[in-house]
C-alpha cells in the first residue's frame, strides 16, 4: 500500500537489500526517499531502480531506456515525429522524457486535465482535450494508462478512428483492446513486455555491472510464463 511504502523502504535498508525495481504507484516516492539520484531520475521526477550501497540509497530511472529500445522496433527514428501520449502518471513521465530527448513533437492527453497541463509545462508538450483532435496527424500513439488491463475497460478514444499509418505501443504486458483494434486496422503494434525487459536489463547492469543479452532474458521470461500458464 502507498501508505506503507516508506516503512518498507527503510526496512530494505536495514536488512541489507542490494537493489530493487520499483513499480507504480511508488516511483515518485522512491525518488524522494533516496539519498542520491542520477540525472535521468531527477529530470523524470520518478525512480524505478534503487541501489543500496554503504548505507545510502541511489535512485535511477531505466524506464526511459526500456521505452526507447522497445519503441525503436516500431519507429526507429523519432526525431520530428508527431506522437500522442495517453496518460499522465509515473510511466508517462519517463515516456515524455525519452520523446523529448529524441526530438519528437508530443501531444498529451489525460482524463485529469490539470495533471496533464502540469506535465506539458515540465516536458514541453501540447495538451489535447480529446485524442481524436490530433489522431490523424500523429504517427505513434503510446498508452501509459492502466486502461486495457481488463477487456471490459472503456476505450480511451474511438478506436475506429485508427488508420494503417499508426504505430501503437501500450506499456501493459499483454495485447490490449487498443492493440487488437489497431491490428484489425493494419497498424503496427507492440505491448509493454519488451519495455519491461529492456529496463530490467539496464537495472541489472546498475546493480551488478554485468551485461545480460536481451535474448537470454526474453527466453527466461517466456519459459517462466509458459510454466505459469500451465500451472
Coordinates of N, CA and C in Angstrom, one line a residue:
X1 N 0.8 -1.2 0.0 CA 0.0 0.0 0.0 C 0.9 1.2 0.0
X2 N 0.5 2.3 -0.7 CA 1.2 3.5 -0.7 C 1.6 4.1 0.7
X3 N 0.7 4.0 1.6 CA 1.0 4.5 3.0 C 2.0 3.7 3.7
X4 N 2.3 2.5 3.2 CA 3.3 1.6 3.9 C 4.7 1.6 3.2
X5 N 4.8 2.3 2.1 CA 6.0 2.3 1.3 C 7.2 2.8 2.0
X6 N 7.1 3.9 2.7 CA 8.3 4.4 3.5 C 8.8 3.4 4.5
X7 N 7.9 2.8 5.2 CA 8.3 1.8 6.2 C 9.0 0.6 5.5
X8 N 8.5 0.1 4.4 CA 9.1 -0.9 3.7 C 10.5 -0.5 3.1
X9 N 10.6 0.7 2.6 CA 11.8 1.3 2.1 C 12.9 1.3 3.2
X10 N 12.6 1.7 4.4 CA 13.5 1.8 5.5 C 13.9 0.3 5.9
X11 N 12.9 -0.6 5.8 CA 13.2 -1.9 6.2 C 14.2 -2.6 5.3
X12 N 14.1 -2.3 4.0 CA 15.0 -2.9 3.0 C 16.4 -2.4 3.3
X13 N 16.6 -1.1 3.7 CA 17.9 -0.6 4.0 C 18.5 -1.4 5.2
X14 N 17.7 -1.7 6.2 CA 18.2 -2.3 7.4 C 18.6 -3.8 7.1
X15 N 17.8 -4.5 6.3 CA 18.1 -5.9 6.2 C 19.2 -6.2 5.1
X16 N 19.7 -5.2 4.5 CA 20.8 -5.4 3.6 C 20.5 -5.7 2.1
X17 N 19.3 -5.3 1.7 CA 19.0 -5.5 0.3 C 19.9 -4.7 -0.6
X18 N 20.3 -5.2 -1.7 CA 21.3 -4.6 -2.6 C 20.6 -3.7 -3.7
X19 N 19.4 -4.2 -4.1 CA 18.8 -3.5 -5.2 C 17.3 -3.8 -5.3
X20 N 16.5 -2.9 -5.9 CA 15.1 -3.1 -6.0 C 14.6 -2.4 -7.4
X21 N 13.7 -3.1 -8.0 CA 12.9 -2.4 -9.0 C 11.6 -1.9 -8.4
X22 N 11.2 -0.7 -8.7 CA 10.0 -0.1 -8.1 C 9.0 0.0 -9.2
X23 N 7.7 -0.3 -8.8 CA 6.6 -0.1 -9.8 C 5.6 0.9 -9.3
X24 N 4.6 1.1 -10.1 CA 3.6 2.1 -9.7 C 2.8 1.6 -8.5
X25 N 2.4 2.4 -7.6 CA 2.4 3.9 -7.6 C 3.5 4.5 -6.8
X26 N 4.7 3.8 -6.7 CA 5.7 4.2 -5.7 C 6.9 4.9 -6.3
X27 N 6.9 5.2 -7.6 CA 8.2 5.6 -8.2 C 8.5 7.1 -7.8
X28 N 7.6 7.9 -7.6 CA 7.9 9.3 -7.2 C 8.3 9.4 -5.8
X29 N 7.7 8.5 -4.9 CA 8.0 8.5 -3.5 C 9.4 7.9 -3.4
X30 N 9.8 6.9 -4.2 CA 11.1 6.3 -4.1 C 12.2 7.3 -4.4
X31 N 12.0 8.2 -5.3 CA 12.9 9.2 -5.6 C 13.1 10.1 -4.4
X32 N 12.0 10.6 -3.8 CA 12.1 11.5 -2.7 C 12.8 10.9 -1.5
X33 N 12.7 9.6 -1.3 CA 13.3 9.0 -0.1 C 14.8 8.6 -0.3
X34 N 15.2 8.6 -1.5 CA 16.6 8.2 -1.8 C 17.6 9.3 -1.4
X35 N 18.8 8.9 -1.2 CA 19.9 9.9 -0.8 C 20.4 10.6 -2.0
X36 N 20.6 9.9 -3.1 CA 21.2 10.5 -4.4 C 20.4 9.9 -5.6
X37 N 20.3 10.7 -6.6 CA 19.6 10.3 -7.9 C 20.4 10.7 -9.1
X38 N 20.4 9.8 -10.1 CA 21.1 10.2 -11.4 C 20.3 11.3 -12.1
X39 N 20.9 11.9 -13.1 CA 20.3 13.0 -13.8 C 18.9 12.6 -14.5
X40 N 18.8 11.4 -14.9 CA 17.6 11.0 -15.6 C 16.4 10.9 -14.6
X41 N 16.6 10.2 -13.5 CA 15.6 10.1 -12.4 C 15.2 11.5 -11.9
X42 N 16.2 12.4 -11.8 CA 15.8 13.8 -11.4 C 15.0 14.5 -12.4
X43 N 15.3 14.4 -13.7 CA 14.6 15.1 -14.7 C 13.2 14.5 -14.9
X44 N 13.1 13.2 -14.8 CA 11.8 12.5 -14.9 C 10.9 12.7 -13.7
X45 N 11.6 12.8 -12.5 CA 10.8 13.0 -11.3 C 10.3 11.7 -10.7
X46 N 10.9 10.6 -11.1 CA 10.5 9.3 -10.6 C 11.6 8.3 -10.7
X47 N 11.7 7.4 -9.8 CA 12.7 6.3 -9.9 C 12.1 5.0 -9.9
X48 N 12.6 4.1 -10.8 CA 12.1 2.7 -10.8 C 13.2 1.7 -10.4
X49 N 14.4 2.2 -10.2 CA 15.5 1.4 -9.8 C 16.3 2.0 -8.6
X50 N 16.5 1.2 -7.6 CA 17.2 1.6 -6.4 C 18.4 0.7 -6.1
X51 N 19.5 1.3 -5.8 CA 20.7 0.6 -5.4 C 21.1 1.0 -4.0
X52 N 21.3 0.0 -3.2 CA 21.7 0.2 -1.8 C 23.2 -0.1 -1.6
X53 N 23.9 0.9 -1.2 CA 25.4 0.7 -1.1 C 25.9 1.6 0.0
X54 N 26.6 0.9 1.0 CA 27.3 1.6 2.1 C 26.4 2.5 2.8
X55 N 25.2 2.0 3.1 CA 24.2 2.8 3.9 C 23.5 3.9 3.2
X56 N 23.7 4.0 1.9 CA 23.0 5.1 1.1 C 22.2 4.4 0.0
X57 N 21.1 5.1 -0.4 CA 20.2 4.6 -1.4 C 20.4 5.5 -2.7
X58 N 20.7 4.9 -3.8 CA 20.9 5.6 -5.1 C 19.7 5.3 -6.0
X59 N 19.1 6.4 -6.5 CA 17.9 6.2 -7.3 C 18.3 6.4 -8.8
X60 N 17.7 5.6 -9.7 CA 17.9 5.6 -11.1 C 16.5 5.5 -11.8
X61 N 16.5 5.9 -13.0 CA 15.3 5.6 -13.9 C 15.8 4.9 -15.1
X62 N 15.3 3.7 -15.3 CA 15.7 2.9 -16.5 C 14.4 2.7 -17.5
X63 N 13.3 3.2 -17.0 CA 12.1 3.1 -17.8 C 12.2 3.8 -19.2
X64 N 12.9 4.9 -19.2 CA 13.0 5.7 -20.4 C 13.9 4.9 -21.4
X65 N 14.9 4.2 -20.9 CA 15.8 3.4 -21.8 C 15.0 2.3 -22.4
X66 N 14.2 1.6 -21.5 CA 13.4 0.5 -21.9 C 12.4 0.9 -23.0
X67 N 11.8 2.1 -22.8 CA 10.8 2.6 -23.8 C 11.5 2.8 -25.1
X68 N 12.6 3.5 -25.1 CA 13.3 3.9 -26.4 C 13.7 2.6 -27.1
X69 N 14.3 1.6 -26.4 CA 14.7 0.4 -27.1 C 13.6 -0.4 -27.7
X70 N 12.5 -0.4 -26.9 CA 11.3 -1.1 -27.4 C 10.6 -0.4 -28.5
X71 N 10.3 0.9 -28.4 CA 9.6 1.6 -29.4 C 10.4 1.7 -30.7
X72 N 11.7 1.6 -30.6 CA 12.6 1.7 -31.8 C 12.2 0.6 -32.8
X73 N 11.6 -0.5 -32.4 CA 11.2 -1.6 -33.3 C 10.0 -1.2 -34.1
X74 N 9.2 -0.2 -33.6 CA 8.1 0.3 -34.3 C 8.4 1.5 -35.1
X75 N 9.3 2.4 -34.6 CA 9.6 3.6 -35.2 C 11.0 4.0 -34.9
X76 N 12.0 3.5 -35.7 CA 13.4 3.7 -35.4 C 13.9 5.1 -35.2
X77 N 13.3 6.1 -36.0 CA 13.8 7.5 -35.9 C 12.6 8.3 -35.4
X78 N 12.7 8.8 -34.1 CA 11.6 9.6 -33.5 C 11.8 11.1 -33.7
X79 N 12.9 11.5 -34.2 CA 13.1 13.0 -34.4 C 12.1 13.6 -35.3
X80 N 11.4 14.6 -34.8 CA 10.5 15.3 -35.6 C 9.1 14.6 -35.8
X81 N 9.0 13.4 -35.3 CA 7.8 12.6 -35.4 C 6.7 13.1 -34.4
X82 N 5.5 13.1 -34.9 CA 4.4 13.5 -34.0 C 3.8 12.3 -33.2
X83 N 3.8 12.5 -31.9 CA 3.4 11.4 -31.0 C 2.3 11.8 -30.1
X84 N 1.3 10.9 -29.9 CA 0.3 11.1 -28.9 C 0.5 10.2 -27.8
X85 N 0.7 10.8 -26.6 CA 0.8 10.0 -25.3 C -0.5 10.1 -24.5
X86 N -0.9 8.9 -24.1 CA -2.2 8.8 -23.3 C -1.8 8.6 -21.9
X87 N -2.2 9.5 -20.9 CA -1.9 9.3 -19.5 C -0.9 10.2 -19.0
X88 N -1.0 10.5 -17.7 CA 0.0 11.5 -17.1 C 0.5 11.0 -15.7
X89 N 0.7 9.7 -15.6 CA 1.2 9.1 -14.4 C 2.7 8.9 -14.4
X90 N 3.2 8.1 -13.5 CA 4.7 8.0 -13.4 C 5.3 7.4 -14.6
X91 N 4.7 6.4 -15.3 CA 5.3 5.9 -16.5 C 5.2 6.9 -17.6
X92 N 4.2 7.7 -17.7 CA 4.1 8.8 -18.7 C 5.3 9.7 -18.6
X93 N 5.8 10.0 -17.4 CA 6.9 10.9 -17.2 C 8.2 10.4 -17.9
X94 N 8.4 9.1 -17.8 CA 9.6 8.5 -18.4 C 9.5 8.5 -20.0
X95 N 8.3 8.3 -20.4 CA 8.0 8.3 -21.9 C 8.2 9.7 -22.5
X96 N 7.6 10.7 -21.8 CA 7.7 12.1 -22.2 C 9.2 12.5 -22.2
X97 N 9.9 12.1 -21.2 CA 11.3 12.5 -21.1 C 12.1 11.9 -22.3
X98 N 11.8 10.6 -22.6 CA 12.5 9.9 -23.7 C 12.2 10.6 -25.1
X99 N 10.9 10.9 -25.3 CA 10.5 11.5 -26.5 C 11.1 12.9 -26.7
X100 N 11.2 13.6 -25.6 CA 11.8 15.0 -25.7 C 13.3 14.9 -26.0
X101 N 14.0 13.9 -25.4 CA 15.4 13.7 -25.8 C 15.6 13.4 -27.2
X102 N 14.6 12.7 -27.8 CA 14.7 12.3 -29.2 C 14.2 13.3 -30.2
X103 N 13.6 14.4 -29.7 CA 13.2 15.5 -30.6 C 11.8 15.3 -31.2
X104 N 11.0 14.5 -30.6 CA 9.6 14.3 -31.1 C 8.7 15.5 -30.8
X105 N 7.7 15.7 -31.6 CA 6.6 16.6 -31.3 C 5.5 15.9 -30.6
X106 N 5.3 16.2 -29.3 CA 4.4 15.3 -28.4 C 3.1 16.0 -28.1
X107 N 2.0 15.3 -28.2 CA 0.7 15.7 -27.7 C 0.4 14.8 -26.5
X108 N -0.2 15.4 -25.5 CA -0.5 14.6 -24.3 C -2.0 14.8 -23.9
X109 N -2.6 13.6 -23.7 CA -4.0 13.6 -23.2 C -4.1 12.8 -21.9
X110 N -4.9 13.4 -21.0 CA -5.2 12.7 -19.7 C -6.6 13.1 -19.3
X111 N -7.2 12.1 -18.6 CA -8.6 12.4 -18.2 C -8.6 13.6 -17.1
X112 N -7.6 13.7 -16.3 CA -7.5 14.8 -15.4 C -6.7 15.9 -16.1
X113 N -7.3 16.9 -16.5 CA -6.7 18.0 -17.3 C -5.6 18.7 -16.6
X114 N -5.8 19.0 -15.3 CA -4.8 19.7 -14.6 C -3.4 19.0 -14.5
X115 N -3.5 17.7 -14.3 CA -2.2 16.9 -14.2 C -1.5 16.9 -15.6
X116 N -2.3 16.8 -16.6 CA -1.7 16.8 -18.0 C -1.0 18.2 -18.3
X117 N -1.7 19.3 -17.9 CA -1.2 20.6 -18.2 C 0.2 20.8 -17.4
X118 N 0.2 20.3 -16.2 CA 1.4 20.4 -15.4 C 2.6 19.7 -16.1
X119 N 2.3 18.5 -16.6 CA 3.4 17.7 -17.3 C 3.8 18.4 -18.6
X120 N 2.8 19.0 -19.3 CA 3.1 19.7 -20.5 C 4.1 20.8 -20.3
X121 N 4.0 21.5 -19.2 CA 4.9 22.6 -18.9 C 6.3 22.0 -18.6
X122 N 6.3 20.9 -17.9 CA 7.6 20.3 -17.5 C 8.3 19.7 -18.6
X123 N 7.6 19.1 -19.6 CA 8.2 18.3 -20.6 C 8.0 18.9 -22.0
X124 N 7.5 20.1 -22.1 CA 7.4 20.8 -23.4 C 6.6 20.1 -24.4
X125 N 5.4 19.7 -24.0 CA 4.5 19.1 -25.0 C 3.1 19.8 -25.0
X126 N 2.3 19.4 -25.9 CA 1.0 20.1 -26.1 C -0.2 19.3 -25.6
X127 N -1.0 19.9 -24.8 CA -2.2 19.2 -24.2 C -3.3 19.2 -25.3
X128 N -4.0 18.1 -25.3 CA -5.2 18.0 -26.2 C -6.4 17.5 -25.3
X129 N -7.6 18.1 -25.6 CA -8.8 17.8 -24.9 C -9.3 16.4 -25.2
X130 N -9.1 16.0 -26.4 CA -9.5 14.7 -26.9 C -8.5 14.1 -27.8
X131 N -8.2 12.8 -27.6 CA -7.2 12.2 -28.5 C -7.5 12.3 -30.0
X132 N -8.8 12.3 -30.3 CA -9.2 12.4 -31.7 C -8.8 13.7 -32.4
X133 N -8.5 14.7 -31.6 CA -8.1 16.0 -32.2 C -6.9 16.0 -33.0
X134 N -5.9 15.1 -32.6 CA -4.7 15.0 -33.3 C -4.4 13.6 -33.9
X135 N -5.3 12.7 -33.8 CA -5.1 11.3 -34.1 C -4.6 11.2 -35.6
X136 N -5.2 11.9 -36.5 CA -4.9 11.7 -37.9 C -3.5 12.1 -38.3
X137 N -3.0 13.1 -37.5 CA -1.7 13.7 -37.9 C -0.5 13.0 -37.1
X138 N -0.8 12.2 -36.1 CA 0.3 11.6 -35.4 C 0.7 10.3 -36.0
X139 N 1.9 9.9 -35.8 CA 2.4 8.6 -36.4 C 2.4 7.5 -35.3
X140 N 2.7 7.9 -34.1 CA 2.8 7.0 -33.0 C 1.8 7.4 -31.8
X141 N 1.2 6.3 -31.3 CA 0.3 6.5 -30.1 C 0.8 5.6 -29.0
X142 N 1.1 6.2 -27.8 CA 1.6 5.4 -26.7 C 0.6 5.5 -25.5
X143 N 0.1 4.3 -25.1 CA -0.8 4.3 -23.9 C 0.0 4.0 -22.7
X144 N 0.1 5.0 -21.7 CA 0.8 4.8 -20.5 C -0.2 4.6 -19.3
X145 N -1.5 4.5 -19.6 CA -2.5 4.3 -18.5 C -2.7 2.8 -18.3
X146 N -3.5 2.5 -17.2 CA -3.8 1.1 -16.9 C -5.1 0.7 -17.7
X147 N -5.6 1.5 -18.5 CA -6.8 1.1 -19.3 C -6.4 0.0 -20.3
X148 N -7.1 -1.1 -20.2 CA -6.7 -2.2 -21.1 C -6.2 -3.4 -20.3
X149 N -6.0 -3.2 -19.0 CA -5.6 -4.4 -18.2 C -6.8 -5.4 -18.1
X150 N -8.0 -4.8 -18.2 CA -9.2 -5.7 -18.3 C -9.9 -5.4 -19.6
X151 N -10.4 -6.4 -20.3 CA -11.0 -6.2 -21.6 C -12.3 -5.4 -21.5
X152 N -12.9 -5.4 -20.3 CA -14.1 -4.6 -20.1 C -13.9 -3.1 -19.9
X153 N -12.6 -2.7 -19.8 CA -12.3 -1.3 -19.6 C -12.9 -0.4 -20.7
X154 N -13.5 0.7 -20.4 CA -13.9 1.6 -21.5 C -12.8 2.1 -22.4
X155 N -13.0 2.2 -23.7 CA -11.9 2.6 -24.6 C -11.4 4.1 -24.3
X156 N -10.1 4.3 -24.5 CA -9.5 5.6 -24.3 C -10.0 6.7 -25.3
X157 N -10.4 6.2 -26.5 CA -11.0 7.0 -27.5 C -11.7 6.1 -28.5
X158 N -12.2 6.7 -29.6 CA -12.9 5.9 -30.6 C -11.8 5.2 -31.4
X159 N -11.6 3.9 -31.1 CA -10.6 3.1 -31.8 C -10.9 2.9 -33.3
X160 N -12.1 3.1 -33.7 CA -12.5 3.0 -35.2 C -11.8 4.1 -36.0
X161 N -11.3 5.1 -35.3 CA -10.6 6.2 -36.0 C -9.1 5.9 -36.3
X162 N -8.6 4.8 -35.8 CA -7.3 4.4 -36.1 C -7.1 4.1 -37.6
X163 N -5.9 4.4 -38.1 CA -5.6 4.2 -39.6 C -4.3 3.4 -39.7
X164 N -4.1 2.7 -40.9 CA -2.9 1.9 -41.1 C -1.6 2.5 -40.8
X165 N -1.5 3.9 -41.0 CA -0.2 4.5 -40.8 C 0.2 4.6 -39.3
X166 N -0.7 4.4 -38.4 CA -0.4 4.5 -37.0 C 0.4 3.3 -36.5
X167 N 1.4 3.7 -35.6 CA 2.1 2.7 -34.8 C 1.6 2.9 -33.4
X168 N 1.3 1.7 -32.7 CA 0.7 1.8 -31.4 C 1.5 1.0 -30.4
X169 N 1.8 1.7 -29.3 CA 2.5 1.0 -28.2 C 1.8 1.1 -26.9
X170 N 1.6 0.0 -26.2 CA 0.9 0.0 -24.9 C 1.9 -0.5 -23.9
X171 N 2.0 0.1 -22.8 CA 3.0 -0.3 -21.8 C 2.5 -1.5 -21.0
X172 N 1.2 -1.9 -21.1 CA 0.7 -3.0 -20.5 C 1.3 -4.3 -21.1
X173 N 1.6 -5.3 -20.3 CA 2.3 -6.5 -20.8 C 1.4 -7.5 -21.5
X174 N 0.4 -7.1 -22.3 CA -0.5 -8.0 -23.0 C -1.1 -7.3 -24.2
X175 N -1.8 -8.1 -25.0 CA -2.5 -7.4 -26.2 C -3.8 -6.8 -25.6
X176 N -3.8 -5.5 -25.5 CA -5.0 -4.8 -25.0 C -6.0 -4.6 -26.1
X177 N -7.2 -4.2 -25.7 CA -8.2 -3.8 -26.8 C -7.7 -2.8 -27.8
X178 N -6.9 -1.8 -27.3 CA -6.3 -0.8 -28.2 C -5.5 -1.5 -29.2
X179 N -4.6 -2.4 -28.8 CA -3.7 -3.1 -29.8 C -4.5 -4.0 -30.7
X180 N -5.5 -4.7 -30.2 CA -6.3 -5.5 -31.0 C -7.0 -4.7 -32.1
X181 N -7.6 -3.6 -31.7 CA -8.2 -2.7 -32.7 C -7.3 -2.2 -33.7
X182 N -6.0 -1.9 -33.3 CA -5.0 -1.4 -34.2 C -4.6 -2.5 -35.2
X183 N -4.5 -3.7 -34.8 CA -4.1 -4.8 -35.7 C -5.2 -5.0 -36.7
X184 N -6.4 -4.9 -36.3 CA -7.5 -5.0 -37.3 C -7.5 -3.9 -38.3
X185 N -7.0 -2.8 -38.0 CA -6.9 -1.7 -38.9 C -5.6 -1.7 -39.7
X186 N -4.7 -2.7 -39.5 CA -3.5 -2.8 -40.2 C -2.3 -2.0 -39.6
X187 N -2.5 -1.6 -38.3 CA -1.4 -0.8 -37.7 C -0.3 -1.8 -37.2
X188 N 0.9 -1.2 -37.0 CA 2.0 -1.9 -36.3 C 1.8 -1.7 -34.9
X189 N 1.8 -2.8 -34.0 CA 1.5 -2.7 -32.6 C 2.6 -3.4 -31.8
X190 N 2.7 -2.9 -30.5 CA 3.6 -3.5 -29.6 C 3.2 -3.4 -28.2
X191 N 3.2 -4.4 -27.4 CA 2.8 -4.3 -26.0 C 4.0 -4.0 -25.1
X192 N 3.9 -3.9 -23.8 CA 4.9 -3.4 -22.9 C 5.9 -4.4 -22.4
X193 N 5.9 -5.7 -22.9 CA 6.8 -6.7 -22.3 C 8.2 -6.3 -22.6
X194 N 8.6 -6.0 -23.9 CA 9.9 -5.7 -24.2 C 10.5 -4.4 -23.4
X195 N 9.6 -3.4 -23.2 CA 10.0 -2.3 -22.4 C 10.4 -2.7 -21.0
X196 N 9.6 -3.7 -20.4 CA 9.9 -4.2 -19.1 C 11.3 -4.9 -19.1
X197 N 11.5 -5.7 -20.2 CA 12.7 -6.5 -20.2 C 14.0 -5.6 -20.4
X198 N 13.9 -4.6 -21.3 CA 15.0 -3.7 -21.5 C 15.3 -2.9 -20.3
X199 N 14.3 -2.4 -19.6 CA 14.6 -1.6 -18.4 C 15.2 -2.5 -17.3
X200 N 14.7 -3.8 -17.3 CA 15.3 -4.7 -16.3 C 16.7 -5.1 -16.6
X201 N 17.1 -5.2 -17.8 CA 18.5 -5.4 -18.2 C 19.4 -4.3 -17.8
X202 N 18.9 -3.1 -17.9 CA 19.7 -1.9 -17.5 C 19.7 -1.8 -16.0
X203 N 18.7 -2.1 -15.3 CA 18.7 -2.2 -13.8 C 19.7 -3.2 -13.3
X204 N 19.7 -4.4 -14.0 CA 20.7 -5.4 -13.6 C 22.1 -5.0 -13.8
X205 N 22.3 -4.2 -14.8 CA 23.7 -3.7 -15.1 C 24.1 -2.7 -14.0
X206 N 23.1 -1.9 -13.5 CA 23.4 -0.9 -12.4 C 23.8 -1.7 -11.1
X207 N 23.0 -2.7 -10.8 CA 23.3 -3.5 -9.6 C 24.6 -4.3 -9.6
X208 N 24.9 -4.9 -10.8 CA 25.9 -5.9 -10.8 C 27.1 -5.5 -11.7
X209 N 27.0 -4.5 -12.5 CA 28.0 -4.1 -13.6 C 28.1 -5.2 -14.6
X210 N 27.1 -6.1 -14.7 CA 27.2 -7.2 -15.7 C 26.2 -6.9 -16.9
X211 N 26.6 -7.2 -18.1 CA 25.7 -7.0 -19.3 C 25.0 -8.4 -19.6
X212 N 23.7 -8.4 -19.6 CA 23.0 -9.6 -19.9 C 22.3 -9.5 -21.3
X213 N 22.6 -10.4 -22.2 CA 22.0 -10.3 -23.6 C 20.5 -10.4 -23.5
X214 N 19.9 -9.6 -24.4 CA 18.4 -9.5 -24.4 C 17.8 -10.9 -24.6
X215 N 18.3 -11.6 -25.6 CA 17.7 -12.9 -25.9 C 17.7 -13.9 -24.8
X216 N 18.7 -13.8 -23.9 CA 18.7 -14.7 -22.7 C 17.6 -14.3 -21.8
X217 N 17.4 -13.0 -21.5 CA 16.3 -12.6 -20.6 C 15.0 -12.9 -21.2
X218 N 14.8 -12.6 -22.5 CA 13.5 -12.9 -23.2 C 13.2 -14.4 -23.1
X219 N 14.2 -15.2 -23.3 CA 14.0 -16.7 -23.3 C 13.5 -17.2 -21.9
X220 N 14.2 -16.6 -20.9 CA 13.9 -17.0 -19.5 C 12.4 -16.6 -19.1
X221 N 12.1 -15.4 -19.5 CA 10.7 -14.9 -19.2 C 9.7 -15.7 -19.9
X222 N 9.9 -16.0 -21.2 CA 8.9 -16.8 -22.0 C 8.8 -18.2 -21.4
X223 N 9.9 -18.8 -21.0 CA 9.8 -20.1 -20.3 C 9.1 -20.0 -19.0
X224 N 9.3 -19.0 -18.2 CA 8.6 -18.8 -17.0 C 7.1 -18.7 -17.2
X225 N 6.7 -17.8 -18.2 CA 5.3 -17.6 -18.5 C 4.6 -18.8 -19.0
X226 N 5.3 -19.6 -19.8 CA 4.7 -20.9 -20.2 C 4.4 -21.8 -19.1
X227 N 5.4 -21.9 -18.2 CA 5.2 -22.7 -17.0 C 4.1 -22.2 -16.1
X228 N 4.0 -20.9 -15.9 CA 3.0 -20.3 -15.1 C 1.6 -20.6 -15.7
X229 N 1.5 -20.5 -17.0 CA 0.2 -20.7 -17.6 C -0.3 -22.1 -17.6
X230 N 0.7 -23.0 -17.6 CA 0.4 -24.5 -17.5 C 0.0 -24.9 -16.1
X231 N 0.5 -24.1 -15.1 CA 0.3 -24.5 -13.6 C -1.2 -24.4 -13.3

